[in-house]
PDB file of C-alpha atoms in Angstrom:
ATOM      1  CA  UNK H1492      69.924  69.515  11.192  1.00  0.00           C
ATOM      2  CA  UNK H1493      68.805  72.477  13.566  1.00  0.00           C
ATOM      3  CA  UNK H1494      65.997  70.841  15.583  1.00  0.00           C
ATOM      4  CA  UNK H1495      65.475  73.477  18.242  1.00  0.00           C
ATOM      5  CA  UNK H1496      63.547  76.794  17.935  1.00  0.00           C
ATOM      6  CA  UNK H1497      62.940  79.659  20.392  1.00  0.00           C
ATOM      7  CA  UNK H1498      59.726  81.721  19.784  1.00  0.00           C
ATOM      8  CA  UNK H1499      59.609  84.990  21.656  1.00  0.00           C
ATOM      9  CA  UNK H1500      55.919  85.852  22.757  1.00  0.00           C
ATOM     10  CA  UNK H1501      56.462  88.002  25.718  1.00  0.00           C
ATOM     11  CA  UNK H1502      55.773  91.463  24.168  1.00  0.00           C
ATOM     12  CA  UNK H1503      52.610  93.480  25.096  1.00  0.00           C
ATOM     13  CA  UNK H1504      51.384  93.948  21.560  1.00  0.00           C
ATOM     14  CA  UNK H1505      50.622  97.682  22.176  1.00  0.00           C
ATOM     15  CA  UNK H1506      50.358  98.288  18.389  1.00  0.00           C
ATOM     16  CA  UNK H1507      47.428  96.029  18.293  1.00  0.00           C
ATOM     17  CA  UNK H1508      45.432  97.158  21.177  1.00  0.00           C
ATOM     18  CA  UNK H1509      42.636  96.659  22.151  1.00  0.00           C
ATOM     19  CA  UNK H1510      42.551  93.173  20.903  1.00  0.00           C
ATOM     20  CA  UNK H1511      45.916  92.180  22.482  1.00  0.00           C
ATOM     21  CA  UNK H1512      44.755  93.199  25.845  1.00  0.00           C
ATOM     22  CA  UNK H1513      42.676  89.958  25.963  1.00  0.00           C
ATOM     23  CA  UNK H1514      44.411  87.840  23.169  1.00  0.00           C
ATOM     24  CA  UNK H1515      48.155  87.413  22.719  1.00  0.00           C
ATOM     25  CA  UNK H1516      49.564  88.299  19.235  1.00  0.00           C
ATOM     26  CA  UNK H1517      50.597  84.698  18.791  1.00  0.00           C
ATOM     27  CA  UNK H1518      46.875  83.590  18.748  1.00  0.00           C
ATOM     28  CA  UNK H1519      45.739  86.183  16.066  1.00  0.00           C
ATOM     29  CA  UNK H1520      44.566  84.018  13.161  1.00  0.00           C
ATOM     30  CA  UNK H1521      45.429  83.988   9.339  1.00  0.00           C
ATOM     31  CA  UNK H1522      43.719  81.882   6.727  1.00  0.00           C
ATOM     32  CA  UNK H1523      44.790  78.502   5.516  1.00  0.00           C
ATOM     33  CA  UNK H1524      43.491  75.629   3.456  1.00  0.00           C
ATOM     34  CA  UNK H1525      43.101  72.307   5.234  1.00  0.00           C
ATOM     35  CA  UNK H1526      41.506  69.309   3.494  1.00  0.00           C
ATOM     36  CA  UNK H1527      39.988  71.660   0.905  1.00  0.00           C
ATOM     37  CA  UNK H1528      38.487  73.769   3.458  1.00  0.00           C
ATOM     38  CA  UNK H1529      39.247  77.528   4.413  1.00  0.00           C
ATOM     39  CA  UNK H1530      40.160  77.704   8.008  1.00  0.00           C
ATOM     40  CA  UNK H1531      41.733  80.346  10.236  1.00  0.00           C
ATOM     41  CA  UNK H1532      44.729  79.288  12.359  1.00  0.00           C
ATOM     42  CA  UNK H1533      46.600  81.136  15.088  1.00  0.00           C
ATOM     43  CA  UNK H1534      49.840  82.504  13.667  1.00  0.00           C
ATOM     44  CA  UNK H1535      51.782  80.495  16.353  1.00  0.00           C
ATOM     45  CA  UNK H1536      50.554  77.380  14.625  1.00  0.00           C
ATOM     46  CA  UNK H1537      51.731  78.490  11.202  1.00  0.00           C
ATOM     47  CA  UNK H1538      55.150  79.428  12.715  1.00  0.00           C
ATOM     48  CA  UNK H1539      55.449  75.986  14.281  1.00  0.00           C
ATOM     49  CA  UNK H1540      54.315  74.194  11.198  1.00  0.00           C
ATOM     50  CA  UNK H1541      56.858  75.987   9.097  1.00  0.00           C
ATOM     51  CA  UNK H1542      59.731  75.135  11.576  1.00  0.00           C
ATOM     52  CA  UNK H1543      58.606  71.352  11.865  1.00  0.00           C
ATOM     53  CA  UNK H1544      58.601  71.151   8.144  1.00  0.00           C
ATOM     54  CA  UNK H1545      62.396  71.752   8.178  1.00  0.00           C
ATOM     55  CA  UNK H1546      63.205  69.379  10.970  1.00  0.00           C
ATOM     56  CA  UNK H1547      62.544  71.421  14.268  1.00  0.00           C
ATOM     57  CA  UNK H1548      61.230  68.924  16.968  1.00  0.00           C
ATOM     58  CA  UNK H1549      61.698  71.035  20.243  1.00  0.00           C
ATOM     59  CA  UNK H1550      60.127  74.369  20.985  1.00  0.00           C
ATOM     60  CA  UNK H1551      60.808  76.939  23.627  1.00  0.00           C
ATOM     61  CA  UNK H1552      58.244  79.613  23.991  1.00  0.00           C
ATOM     62  CA  UNK H1553      59.344  82.875  25.856  1.00  0.00           C
ATOM     63  CA  UNK H1554      56.227  84.370  27.586  1.00  0.00           C
ATOM     64  CA  UNK H1555      55.493  87.269  29.688  1.00  0.00           C
ATOM     65  CA  UNK H1556      53.034  88.320  32.371  1.00  0.00           C
ATOM     66  CA  UNK H1557      50.028  87.853  29.990  1.00  0.00           C
ATOM     67  CA  UNK H1558      51.117  84.499  28.546  1.00  0.00           C
ATOM     68  CA  UNK H1559      48.427  82.265  30.227  1.00  0.00           C
ATOM     69  CA  UNK H1560      46.144  82.015  27.194  1.00  0.00           C
ATOM     70  CA  UNK H1561      49.097  81.025  24.933  1.00  0.00           C
ATOM     71  CA  UNK H1562      50.304  78.549  27.447  1.00  0.00           C
ATOM     72  CA  UNK H1563      46.904  77.032  27.860  1.00  0.00           C
ATOM     73  CA  UNK H1564      46.578  76.631  24.073  1.00  0.00           C
ATOM     74  CA  UNK H1565      49.995  75.066  23.629  1.00  0.00           C
ATOM     75  CA  UNK H1566      49.983  73.050  26.880  1.00  0.00           C
ATOM     76  CA  UNK H1567      49.530  69.638  25.413  1.00  0.00           C
ATOM     77  CA  UNK H1568      52.188  69.973  22.651  1.00  0.00           C
ATOM     78  CA  UNK H1569      55.209  69.373  24.886  1.00  0.00           C
ATOM     79  CA  UNK H1570      56.790  72.764  24.466  1.00  0.00           C
ATOM     80  CA  UNK H1571      59.193  74.377  27.027  1.00  0.00           C
ATOM     81  CA  UNK H1572      58.031  77.748  28.547  1.00  0.00           C
ATOM     82  CA  UNK H1573      60.402  80.204  29.991  1.00  0.00           C
ATOM     83  CA  UNK H1574      59.456  83.596  31.305  1.00  0.00           C
ATOM     84  CA  UNK H1575      60.477  87.095  30.608  1.00  0.00           C
ATOM     85  CA  UNK H1576      58.966  88.967  33.512  1.00  0.00           C
ATOM     86  CA  UNK H1577      59.600  92.436  32.083  1.00  0.00           C
ATOM     87  CA  UNK H1578      59.844  93.479  28.495  1.00  0.00           C
ATOM     88  CA  UNK H1579      63.580  94.203  28.330  1.00  0.00           C
ATOM     89  CA  UNK H1580      64.069  93.541  24.605  1.00  0.00           C
ATOM     90  CA  UNK H1581      64.305  90.804  21.885  1.00  0.00           C
ATOM     91  CA  UNK H1582      67.726  90.034  23.093  1.00  0.00           C
ATOM     92  CA  UNK H1583      66.794  89.722  26.616  1.00  0.00           C
ATOM     93  CA  UNK H1584      64.078  87.248  25.670  1.00  0.00           C
ATOM     94  CA  UNK H1585      66.454  84.965  23.611  1.00  0.00           C
ATOM     95  CA  UNK H1586      68.846  84.968  26.678  1.00  0.00           C
ATOM     96  CA  UNK H1587      66.078  83.400  28.700  1.00  0.00           C
ATOM     97  CA  UNK H1588      66.373  80.240  26.541  1.00  0.00           C
ATOM     98  CA  UNK H1589      69.941  79.470  27.071  1.00  0.00           C
ATOM     99  CA  UNK H1590      69.326  76.489  29.210  1.00  0.00           C
ATOM    100  CA  UNK H1591      66.813  75.166  26.503  1.00  0.00           C
ATOM    101  CA  UNK H1592      69.588  75.456  23.837  1.00  0.00           C
ATOM    102  CA  UNK H1593      71.950  73.376  25.958  1.00  0.00           C
ATOM    103  CA  UNK H1594      74.776  74.448  23.707  1.00  0.00           C
ATOM    104  CA  UNK H1595      72.833  73.358  20.507  1.00  0.00           C
ATOM    105  CA  UNK H1596      72.026  75.600  17.422  1.00  0.00           C
ATOM    106  CA  UNK H1597      68.493  76.932  17.157  1.00  0.00           C
ATOM    107  CA  UNK H1598      66.122  78.924  15.290  1.00  0.00           C
ATOM    108  CA  UNK H1599      64.843  82.230  16.844  1.00  0.00           C
ATOM    109  CA  UNK H1600      61.380  83.410  15.649  1.00  0.00           C
ATOM    110  CA  UNK H1601      59.254  86.491  16.755  1.00  0.00           C
ATOM    111  CA  UNK H1602      55.636  85.762  17.294  1.00  0.00           C
ATOM    112  CA  UNK H1603      54.282  88.732  15.362  1.00  0.00           C
ATOM    113  CA  UNK H1604      54.384  87.179  11.943  1.00  0.00           C
ATOM    114  CA  UNK H1605      55.443  84.172   9.732  1.00  0.00           C
ATOM    115  CA  UNK H1606      57.513  83.915   6.567  1.00  0.00           C
ATOM    116  CA  UNK H1607      56.162  82.446   3.362  1.00  0.00           C
ATOM    117  CA  UNK H1608      59.639  80.790   2.711  1.00  0.00           C
ATOM    118  CA  UNK H1609      63.172  80.829   3.698  1.00  0.00           C
ATOM    119  CA  UNK H1610      63.214  78.370   6.534  1.00  0.00           C
ATOM    120  CA  UNK H1611      64.607  75.511   4.374  1.00  0.00           C
ATOM    121  CA  UNK H1612      67.378  77.558   2.913  1.00  0.00           C
ATOM    122  CA  UNK H1613      68.435  78.806   6.397  1.00  0.00           C
ATOM    123  CA  UNK H1614      68.566  75.420   7.884  1.00  0.00           C
ATOM    124  CA  UNK H1615      70.378  73.927   4.944  1.00  0.00           C
ATOM    125  CA  UNK H1616      73.002  76.634   4.818  1.00  0.00           C
ATOM    126  CA  UNK H1617      73.616  76.295   8.552  1.00  0.00           C
ATOM    127  CA  UNK H1618      74.206  72.717   8.245  1.00  0.00           C
ATOM    128  CA  UNK H1619      76.712  73.160   5.281  1.00  0.00           C
ATOM    129  CA  UNK H1620      78.745  76.150   6.497  1.00  0.00           C
ATOM    130  CA  UNK H1621      78.120  76.187  10.415  1.00  0.00           C
ATOM    131  CA  UNK H1622      78.497  79.776  10.923  1.00  0.00           C
ATOM    132  CA  UNK H1623      77.637  81.740  13.999  1.00  0.00           C
ATOM    133  CA  UNK H1624      74.481  83.147  12.757  1.00  0.00           C
ATOM    134  CA  UNK H1625      72.208  83.175   9.525  1.00  0.00           C
ATOM    135  CA  UNK H1626      69.893  85.943   9.008  1.00  0.00           C
ATOM    136  CA  UNK H1627      67.101  86.290   6.439  1.00  0.00           C
ATOM    137  CA  UNK H1628      67.051  89.660   4.854  1.00  0.00           C
ATOM    138  CA  UNK H1629      64.842  91.674   2.475  1.00  0.00           C
ATOM    139  CA  UNK H1630      64.522  95.058   1.177  1.00  0.00           C
ATOM    140  CA  UNK H1631      62.269  97.413   3.208  1.00  0.00           C
ATOM    141  CA  UNK H1632      60.931 100.769   2.282  1.00  0.00           C
ATOM    142  CA  UNK H1633      61.414 102.261   5.934  1.00  0.00           C
ATOM    143  CA  UNK H1634      64.816 101.098   7.097  1.00  0.00           C
ATOM    144  CA  UNK H1635      64.683 103.437  10.109  1.00  0.00           C
ATOM    145  CA  UNK H1636      62.125 100.955  11.679  1.00  0.00           C
ATOM    146  CA  UNK H1637      64.281  97.721  11.312  1.00  0.00           C
ATOM    147  CA  UNK H1638      67.459  96.151  12.145  1.00  0.00           C
ATOM    148  CA  UNK H1639      69.538  96.909   9.113  1.00  0.00           C
ATOM    149  CA  UNK H1640      72.638  95.153   7.769  1.00  0.00           C
ATOM    150  CA  UNK H1641      75.662  96.101   5.710  1.00  0.00           C
ATOM    151  CA  UNK H1642      76.831  93.247   3.525  1.00  0.00           C
ATOM    152  CA  UNK H1643      79.489  91.739   1.371  1.00  0.00           C
ATOM    153  CA  UNK H1644      78.558  89.456  -1.586  1.00  0.00           C
ATOM    154  CA  UNK H1645      79.127  85.762  -1.245  1.00  0.00           C
ATOM    155  CA  UNK H1646      77.412  84.381  -4.399  1.00  0.00           C
ATOM    156  CA  UNK H1647      74.258  82.425  -4.384  1.00  0.00           C
ATOM    157  CA  UNK H1648      72.669  79.705  -2.354  1.00  0.00           C
ATOM    158  CA  UNK H1649      69.540  77.705  -3.506  1.00  0.00           C
ATOM    159  CA  UNK H1650      68.607  80.458  -5.933  1.00  0.00           C
ATOM    160  CA  UNK H1651      68.872  83.222  -3.344  1.00  0.00           C
ATOM    161  CA  UNK H1652      71.647  85.998  -3.091  1.00  0.00           C
ATOM    162  CA  UNK H1653      74.099  85.093  -0.318  1.00  0.00           C
ATOM    163  CA  UNK H1654      75.972  87.572   1.759  1.00  0.00           C
ATOM    164  CA  UNK H1655      78.437  87.926   4.591  1.00  0.00           C
ATOM    165  CA  UNK H1656      77.093  90.571   7.066  1.00  0.00           C
ATOM    166  CA  UNK H1657      79.689  93.154   7.976  1.00  0.00           C
ATOM    167  CA  UNK H1658      77.525  95.318  10.198  1.00  0.00           C
ATOM    168  CA  UNK H1659      74.075  95.115  11.857  1.00  0.00           C
ATOM    169  CA  UNK H1660      72.391  98.157  13.395  1.00  0.00           C
ATOM    170  CA  UNK H1661      69.020  98.501  15.211  1.00  0.00           C
ATOM    171  CA  UNK H1662      66.655 101.134  13.806  1.00  0.00           C
ATOM    172  CA  UNK H1663      69.526 103.472  12.575  1.00  0.00           C
ATOM    173  CA  UNK H1664      68.892 107.044  12.165  1.00  0.00           C
ATOM    174  CA  UNK H1665      70.979 107.048   9.034  1.00  0.00           C
ATOM    175  CA  UNK H1666      70.621 103.610   7.533  1.00  0.00           C
ATOM    176  CA  UNK H1667      73.542 102.462   5.477  1.00  0.00           C
ATOM    177  CA  UNK H1668      71.279 100.216   3.382  1.00  0.00           C
ATOM    178  CA  UNK H1669      67.596  99.170   2.994  1.00  0.00           C
ATOM    179  CA  UNK H1670      68.279  95.527   3.808  1.00  0.00           C
ATOM    180  CA  UNK H1671      66.108  94.793   6.841  1.00  0.00           C
ATOM    181  CA  UNK H1672      66.395  91.722   9.031  1.00  0.00           C
ATOM    182  CA  UNK H1673      63.429  89.569   9.187  1.00  0.00           C
ATOM    183  CA  UNK H1674      62.483  88.249  12.649  1.00  0.00           C
ATOM    184  CA  UNK H1675      63.667  84.640  11.778  1.00  0.00           C
ATOM    185  CA  UNK H1676      67.293  83.557  12.473  1.00  0.00           C
ATOM    186  CA  UNK H1677      69.530  80.634  13.108  1.00  0.00           C
ATOM    187  CA  UNK H1678      72.162  80.844  15.775  1.00  0.00           C
ATOM    188  CA  UNK H1679      74.979  78.993  17.225  1.00  0.00           C
ATOM    189  CA  UNK H1680      75.168  79.048  21.093  1.00  0.00           C
ATOM    190  CA  UNK H1681      77.763  81.916  20.725  1.00  0.00           C
ATOM    191  CA  UNK H1682      74.774  84.347  20.644  1.00  0.00           C
ATOM    192  CA  UNK H1683      74.456  83.986  24.300  1.00  0.00           C
ATOM    193  CA  UNK H1684      77.826  85.082  25.284  1.00  0.00           C
ATOM    194  CA  UNK H1685      77.628  87.939  22.836  1.00  0.00           C
ATOM    195  CA  UNK H1686      74.276  89.257  24.280  1.00  0.00           C
ATOM    196  CA  UNK H1687      75.869  88.951  27.850  1.00  0.00           C
ATOM    197  CA  UNK H1688      78.709  91.203  26.935  1.00  0.00           C
ATOM    198  CA  UNK H1689      76.582  93.931  25.425  1.00  0.00           C
ATOM    199  CA  UNK H1690      76.425  97.093  27.708  1.00  0.00           C
ATOM    200  CA  UNK H1691      72.950  98.339  27.595  1.00  0.00           C
ATOM    201  CA  UNK H1692      72.180 102.039  28.453  1.00  0.00           C
ATOM    202  CA  UNK H1693      69.987 102.736  31.410  1.00  0.00           C
ATOM    203  CA  UNK H1694      66.255 102.366  30.555  1.00  0.00           C
ATOM    204  CA  UNK H1695      67.071 100.880  27.145  1.00  0.00           C
ATOM    205  CA  UNK H1696      66.206  97.317  25.870  1.00  0.00           C
ATOM    206  CA  UNK H1697      68.694  94.581  24.987  1.00  0.00           C
ATOM    207  CA  UNK H1698      68.086  94.191  21.239  1.00  0.00           C
ATOM    208  CA  UNK H1699      69.052  90.911  19.499  1.00  0.00           C
ATOM    209  CA  UNK H1700      70.795  93.014  16.807  1.00  0.00           C
ATOM    210  CA  UNK H1701      73.411  94.274  19.416  1.00  0.00           C
ATOM    211  CA  UNK H1702      74.339  90.630  20.149  1.00  0.00           C
ATOM    212  CA  UNK H1703      74.684  89.961  16.254  1.00  0.00           C
ATOM    213  CA  UNK H1704      77.025  92.978  15.939  1.00  0.00           C
ATOM    214  CA  UNK H1705      79.000  91.679  18.905  1.00  0.00           C
ATOM    215  CA  UNK H1706      79.481  88.412  16.999  1.00  0.00           C
ATOM    216  CA  UNK H1707      80.862  90.248  13.981  1.00  0.00           C
ATOM    217  CA  UNK H1708      83.154  92.464  16.171  1.00  0.00           C
ATOM    218  CA  UNK H1709      84.581  89.269  17.746  1.00  0.00           C
ATOM    219  CA  UNK H1710      85.383  87.855  14.235  1.00  0.00           C
ATOM    220  CA  UNK H1711      82.478  85.632  13.910  1.00  0.00           C
ATOM    221  CA  UNK H1712      80.727  84.599  10.796  1.00  0.00           C
ATOM    222  CA  UNK H1713      77.224  85.916  10.159  1.00  0.00           C
ATOM    223  CA  UNK H1714      75.689  85.096   6.796  1.00  0.00           C
ATOM    224  CA  UNK H1715      72.495  86.498   5.180  1.00  0.00           C
ATOM    225  CA  UNK H1716      70.133  85.101   2.626  1.00  0.00           C
ATOM    226  CA  UNK H1717      68.212  87.664   0.742  1.00  0.00           C
ATOM    227  CA  UNK H1718      64.424  86.989   0.245  1.00  0.00           C
ATOM    228  CA  UNK H1719      62.885  88.215  -2.908  1.00  0.00           C
ATOM    229  CA  UNK H1720      59.499  86.472  -3.493  1.00  0.00           C
ATOM    230  CA  UNK H1721      58.921  85.405   0.080  1.00  0.00           C
ATOM    231  CA  UNK H1722      56.810  87.723   2.184  1.00  0.00           C
ATOM    232  CA  UNK H1723      56.797  88.413   6.040  1.00  0.00           C
ATOM    233  CA  UNK H1724      52.990  88.057   7.075  1.00  0.00           C
ATOM    234  CA  UNK H1725      52.948  90.520   9.841  1.00  0.00           C
ATOM    235  CA  UNK H1726      50.220  90.559  12.636  1.00  0.00           C
ATOM    236  CA  UNK H1727      51.937  93.261  14.672  1.00  0.00           C
ATOM    237  CA  UNK H1728      50.050  96.311  13.589  1.00  0.00           C
ATOM    238  CA  UNK H1729      46.545  96.907  12.105  1.00  0.00           C
ATOM    239  CA  UNK H1730      47.512  97.736   8.506  1.00  0.00           C
ATOM    240  CA  UNK H1731      49.991  94.829   8.363  1.00  0.00           C
ATOM    241  CA  UNK H1732      47.619  92.412   9.849  1.00  0.00           C
ATOM    242  CA  UNK H1733      44.944  93.410   7.356  1.00  0.00           C
ATOM    243  CA  UNK H1734      47.458  92.936   4.431  1.00  0.00           C
ATOM    244  CA  UNK H1735      48.493  89.533   5.898  1.00  0.00           C
ATOM    245  CA  UNK H1736      44.960  88.504   6.198  1.00  0.00           C
ATOM    246  CA  UNK H1737      44.181  89.480   2.525  1.00  0.00           C
ATOM    247  CA  UNK H1738      47.308  87.709   1.372  1.00  0.00           C
ATOM    248  CA  UNK H1739      46.670  84.485   3.251  1.00  0.00           C
ATOM    249  CA  UNK H1740      43.088  84.344   1.969  1.00  0.00           C
ATOM    250  CA  UNK H1741      44.059  85.040  -1.575  1.00  0.00           C
ATOM    251  CA  UNK H1742      46.980  82.639  -1.561  1.00  0.00           C
ATOM    252  CA  UNK H1743      45.466  79.587   0.377  1.00  0.00           C
ATOM    253  CA  UNK H1744      47.823  76.731   0.655  1.00  0.00           C
ATOM    254  CA  UNK H1745      48.393  74.000   3.171  1.00  0.00           C
ATOM    255  CA  UNK H1746      51.795  75.428   3.985  1.00  0.00           C
ATOM    256  CA  UNK H1747      53.097  78.912   3.111  1.00  0.00           C
ATOM    257  CA  UNK H1748      55.869  77.902   0.931  1.00  0.00           C
ATOM    258  CA  UNK H1749      55.780  79.798  -2.418  1.00  0.00           C
TER     259      UNK H1749
END
């Protein structure tokens, strides 16, 4: 069972200004039903609840210069905080959690959204196969904005199409597919060494996708589960946040599993 998770929450949230100048993205609320009542809960709660439901017990939150409100909110929950002083990329944020991993596998989850499903499948597949990484992928309409994968069919797993990933690219100018990587992953500790070996151009960020591609180049196994019905409820930009609010209000559940 994968019982650790790293949640990256150090980004500036510039696409959601001006609200994120005072409130971190992770504290933006979505709707949920609790005890028959409609409530609004910060997305960080929905992320942590989704992961706890599949066995995660220990959390590491990567925060930046403006993380005090989030730290105050989570202070009594026994989470570990690590700092990313400068926004040097998703991969750099994950590297900050190497000591927390302590050579154990772990989930990685961005703070700007939550999936309505897929967590159970990712955890179970990791337990069965023990690959170096598991990605949750979905078809996207604008692949130039995402990490994109090339894949080889591997059958089915828990009613989802299963693939081996043969290539991972970050925001490619000429995408080889429309299969985008959702910001939820399971990794073995190999991801840390792979990220450390990536050569980043000056003034560029260390993307997590670069580390995934390095695993593949080194002969490691990266699996992908394709999500069909599941949705990524995104709070990272105004239109997506509006859509996520509407979806969460219309599909009120105690959890987000479909």
